[in-house]
Every structure is written in structure tokens, then in C-alpha cells.
C-alpha positions as a LaTeX table, in Angstrom:
\begin{tabular}{lrrr}
\hline
Residue & $x$ (\AA) & $y$ (\AA) & $z$ (\AA) \\
\hline
Glu1 & $-47.20$ & $-170.80$ & 72.17 \\
Val2 & $-43.48$ & $-171.58$ & 72.28 \\
Pro3 & $-40.79$ & $-170.85$ & 69.70 \\
Pro4 & $-39.73$ & $-173.74$ & 67.41 \\
Trp5 & $-36.40$ & $-174.20$ & 69.17 \\
Val6 & $-38.22$ & $-175.24$ & 72.37 \\
Leu7 & $-39.99$ & $-178.14$ & 70.63 \\
Ser8 & $-36.80$ & $-179.20$ & 68.85 \\
Gly9 & $-34.86$ & $-178.82$ & 72.09 \\
Val10 & $-37.19$ & $-181.12$ & 73.99 \\
Val11 & $-36.65$ & $-183.97$ & 71.52 \\
Ala12 & $-32.89$ & $-183.37$ & 71.15 \\
Ala13 & $-31.97$ & $-182.72$ & 74.80 \\
Glu14 & $-29.40$ & $-184.98$ & 76.43 \\
Gly15 & $-28.20$ & $-185.49$ & 79.99 \\
Pro16 & $-30.21$ & $-185.36$ & 83.20 \\
Pro17 & $-33.14$ & $-185.83$ & 83.63 \\
Trp18 & $-33.59$ & $-187.34$ & 80.15 \\
Asp19 & $-30.86$ & $-189.97$ & 80.57 \\
Asp20 & $-31.57$ & $-190.80$ & 84.23 \\
Gly21 & $-33.15$ & $-194.21$ & 83.81 \\
Pro22 & $-36.26$ & $-195.42$ & 81.99 \\
Gln23 & $-38.52$ & $-192.66$ & 83.28 \\
Gly24 & $-36.40$ & $-189.93$ & 81.69 \\
Glu25 & $-37.63$ & $-190.71$ & 78.20 \\
Glu26 & $-41.22$ & $-190.96$ & 79.44 \\
Leu27 & $-40.78$ & $-187.54$ & 81.06 \\
Arg28 & $-39.55$ & $-186.09$ & 77.73 \\
Ala29 & $-42.51$ & $-187.56$ & 75.84 \\
Asn30 & $-44.96$ & $-186.19$ & 78.43 \\
Leu31 & $-43.38$ & $-182.73$ & 78.32 \\
Leu32 & $-43.69$ & $-182.65$ & 74.54 \\
Leu33 & $-47.30$ & $-183.87$ & 74.79 \\
Gln34 & $-48.16$ & $-181.03$ & 77.16 \\
Leu35 & $-46.61$ & $-178.50$ & 74.76 \\
Leu36 & $-48.57$ & $-180.00$ & 71.86 \\
Arg37 & $-51.86$ & $-179.43$ & 73.66 \\
Thr38 & $-51.65$ & $-175.86$ & 72.31 \\
Pro39 & $-52.85$ & $-175.84$ & 68.67 \\
Ala40 & $-50.25$ & $-173.25$ & 67.63 \\
Asn41 & $-47.47$ & $-175.56$ & 68.90 \\
Cys42 & $-48.91$ & $-178.41$ & 66.81 \\
Thr43 & $-48.77$ & $-176.23$ & 63.71 \\
Thr44 & $-45.16$ & $-175.36$ & 64.50 \\
Ala45 & $-44.29$ & $-179.01$ & 65.21 \\
Ala46 & $-45.73$ & $-180.05$ & 61.83 \\
Lys47 & $-42.93$ & $-178.03$ & 60.18 \\
Leu48 & $-40.12$ & $-179.54$ & 62.30 \\
Thr49 & $-38.79$ & $-182.85$ & 60.96 \\
Asp50 & $-37.03$ & $-183.75$ & 64.22 \\
Val51 & $-40.28$ & $-183.43$ & 66.18 \\
Leu52 & $-42.26$ & $-185.36$ & 63.55 \\
Asp53 & $-39.64$ & $-188.13$ & 63.54 \\
Tyr54 & $-39.80$ & $-188.30$ & 67.34 \\
Val55 & $-43.60$ & $-188.65$ & 67.61 \\
Gln56 & $-43.72$ & $-191.25$ & 64.82 \\
Gln57 & $-41.18$ & $-193.59$ & 66.41 \\
Pro58 & $-42.50$ & $-196.78$ & 68.04 \\
Gly59 & $-41.38$ & $-195.65$ & 71.50 \\
Met60 & $-39.77$ & $-197.68$ & 74.25 \\
Lys61 & $-40.71$ & $-199.82$ & 77.21 \\
Ala62 & $-38.04$ & $-200.36$ & 79.87 \\
Lys63 & $-37.91$ & $-201.43$ & 83.50 \\
Ala64 & $-35.41$ & $-200.13$ & 86.02 \\
Asp65 & $-32.46$ & $-202.38$ & 86.80 \\
Thr66 & $-33.12$ & $-203.41$ & 90.40 \\
Leu67 & $-33.57$ & $-206.59$ & 92.40 \\
Phe68 & $-36.94$ & $-205.49$ & 93.80 \\
Pro69 & $-39.86$ & $-206.21$ & 91.43 \\
Met70 & $-42.14$ & $-203.49$ & 92.82 \\
Arg71 & $-39.37$ & $-200.90$ & 92.57 \\
Ala72 & $-38.60$ & $-201.95$ & 88.98 \\
Tyr73 & $-42.29$ & $-201.61$ & 88.15 \\
Leu74 & $-42.58$ & $-198.14$ & 89.71 \\
Leu75 & $-39.37$ & $-196.88$ & 88.10 \\
Ser76 & $-40.22$ & $-198.27$ & 84.65 \\
Gly77 & $-40.80$ & $-196.07$ & 81.64 \\
Glu78 & $-42.80$ & $-196.46$ & 78.45 \\
Thr79 & $-43.66$ & $-194.01$ & 75.72 \\
Pro80 & $-45.69$ & $-195.57$ & 72.85 \\
Asp81 & $-49.07$ & $-194.24$ & 74.02 \\
Val82 & $-47.70$ & $-190.78$ & 74.85 \\
Leu83 & $-45.98$ & $-190.45$ & 71.46 \\
Arg84 & $-49.15$ & $-191.59$ & 69.71 \\
Ser85 & $-51.16$ & $-188.94$ & 71.57 \\
Gly86 & $-48.69$ & $-186.28$ & 70.43 \\
Ala87 & $-48.91$ & $-187.48$ & 66.84 \\
Arg88 & $-52.73$ & $-187.40$ & 67.03 \\
Leu89 & $-52.68$ & $-183.80$ & 68.27 \\
Ile90 & $-50.43$ & $-182.74$ & 65.37 \\
Ala91 & $-52.57$ & $-184.66$ & 62.87 \\
Arg92 & $-55.70$ & $-182.97$ & 64.21 \\
Gln93 & $-54.27$ & $-179.49$ & 63.53 \\
Cys94 & $-52.38$ & $-180.35$ & 60.32 \\
Pro95 & $-54.00$ & $-183.34$ & 58.58 \\
Gly96 & $-51.50$ & $-185.37$ & 56.60 \\
Ala97 & $-48.45$ & $-183.89$ & 58.35 \\
Val98 & $-47.78$ & $-186.98$ & 60.45 \\
Glu99 & $-48.66$ & $-190.66$ & 60.36 \\
Val100 & $-50.25$ & $-191.73$ & 63.63 \\
Pro101 & $-48.72$ & $-195.00$ & 64.89 \\
Pro102 & $-51.02$ & $-197.88$ & 65.82 \\
Arg103 & $-52.29$ & $-198.06$ & 69.39 \\
Arg104 & $-50.22$ & $-200.15$ & 71.81 \\
Gln105 & $-51.35$ & $-201.19$ & 75.27 \\
Arg106 & $-49.42$ & $-199.90$ & 78.30 \\
Asp107 & $-47.75$ & $-202.45$ & 80.57 \\
Thr108 & $-47.56$ & $-200.03$ & 83.49 \\
Pro109 & $-49.61$ & $-197.07$ & 84.76 \\
Ser110 & $-48.94$ & $-193.52$ & 83.65 \\
Leu111 & $-45.91$ & $-191.61$ & 84.90 \\
Gln112 & $-48.07$ & $-189.59$ & 87.33 \\
Thr113 & $-49.75$ & $-192.71$ & 88.73 \\
Lys114 & $-46.39$ & $-194.44$ & 89.23 \\
His115 & $-45.12$ & $-191.34$ & 91.02 \\
Asp116 & $-48.20$ & $-191.24$ & 93.28 \\
Ile117 & $-47.87$ & $-194.96$ & 94.12 \\
Arg118 & $-44.15$ & $-194.53$ & 94.84 \\
Val119 & $-44.90$ & $-191.63$ & 97.22 \\
Ala120 & $-47.56$ & $-193.64$ & 99.03 \\
Trp121 & $-45.31$ & $-196.72$ & 99.14 \\
Thr122 & $-42.41$ & $-194.82$ & 100.71 \\
Thr123 & $-44.64$ & $-192.87$ & 103.11 \\
Phe124 & $-46.10$ & $-195.85$ & 104.94 \\
\hline
\end{tabular}
């Protein structure tokens, strides 16, 4: 369990790594999702309007600005499914606290998969 300021800090943080390209926002959403896997953190998040506003937003999909299509794909970021998962975790612990957004299909693999592909691509 983390104190409320940690959850609020994750959604309000600025600067690196959060502003370092499209994957920064996906990293933030994934960090918050991992924190929300603890039921006590979900209960805390249900009382924090900034966290509730963050998980209820539609999210973003962005590709990196580069000439190489594969690099743009691997450096892309998208958050709708991650935010929805966070909202579902909060709703499971505190029914009615948050409205779960509709499901949206991912255009790219998860952040971890993109990282693994990028490592393999640069290794060979």
C-alpha cells in the first residue's frame, strides 16, 4: 500500500521520463496500473479526483516522429487499454466510484513487448 500522494504524484508528474516521447505516457499509465493491483491502493484512488479523472480519460495513441516505420512503431505509445484496466480495478474494489471507459483495440503491442522487440532488433 502506498500513501495517497504517490498515486496523485504519478498522474501529475512532469518532465523525464513522462515527457520523453510517446512511450512516456504509456509508462505512466503502466506504473499506475501496477500500483492499482493492490486493493488498498484502489480504495485510496477512489477518493482522489485527479486519479479518477486520469483513468477515465480516453487515453492517447501516438507514434514517434522518425523516418523509419519500424522504429516509429516500436517507439509508439498508447494508453486506452491500460487506463481502462486501471479503472476496472478501482471499480472492482469500489463499485460506482469510477465509470469504466469502453474497450478500444490496441494498434501496437504492449510496452513490454515493444521493448523486447526493440532489444532483439538492435542485438542482431
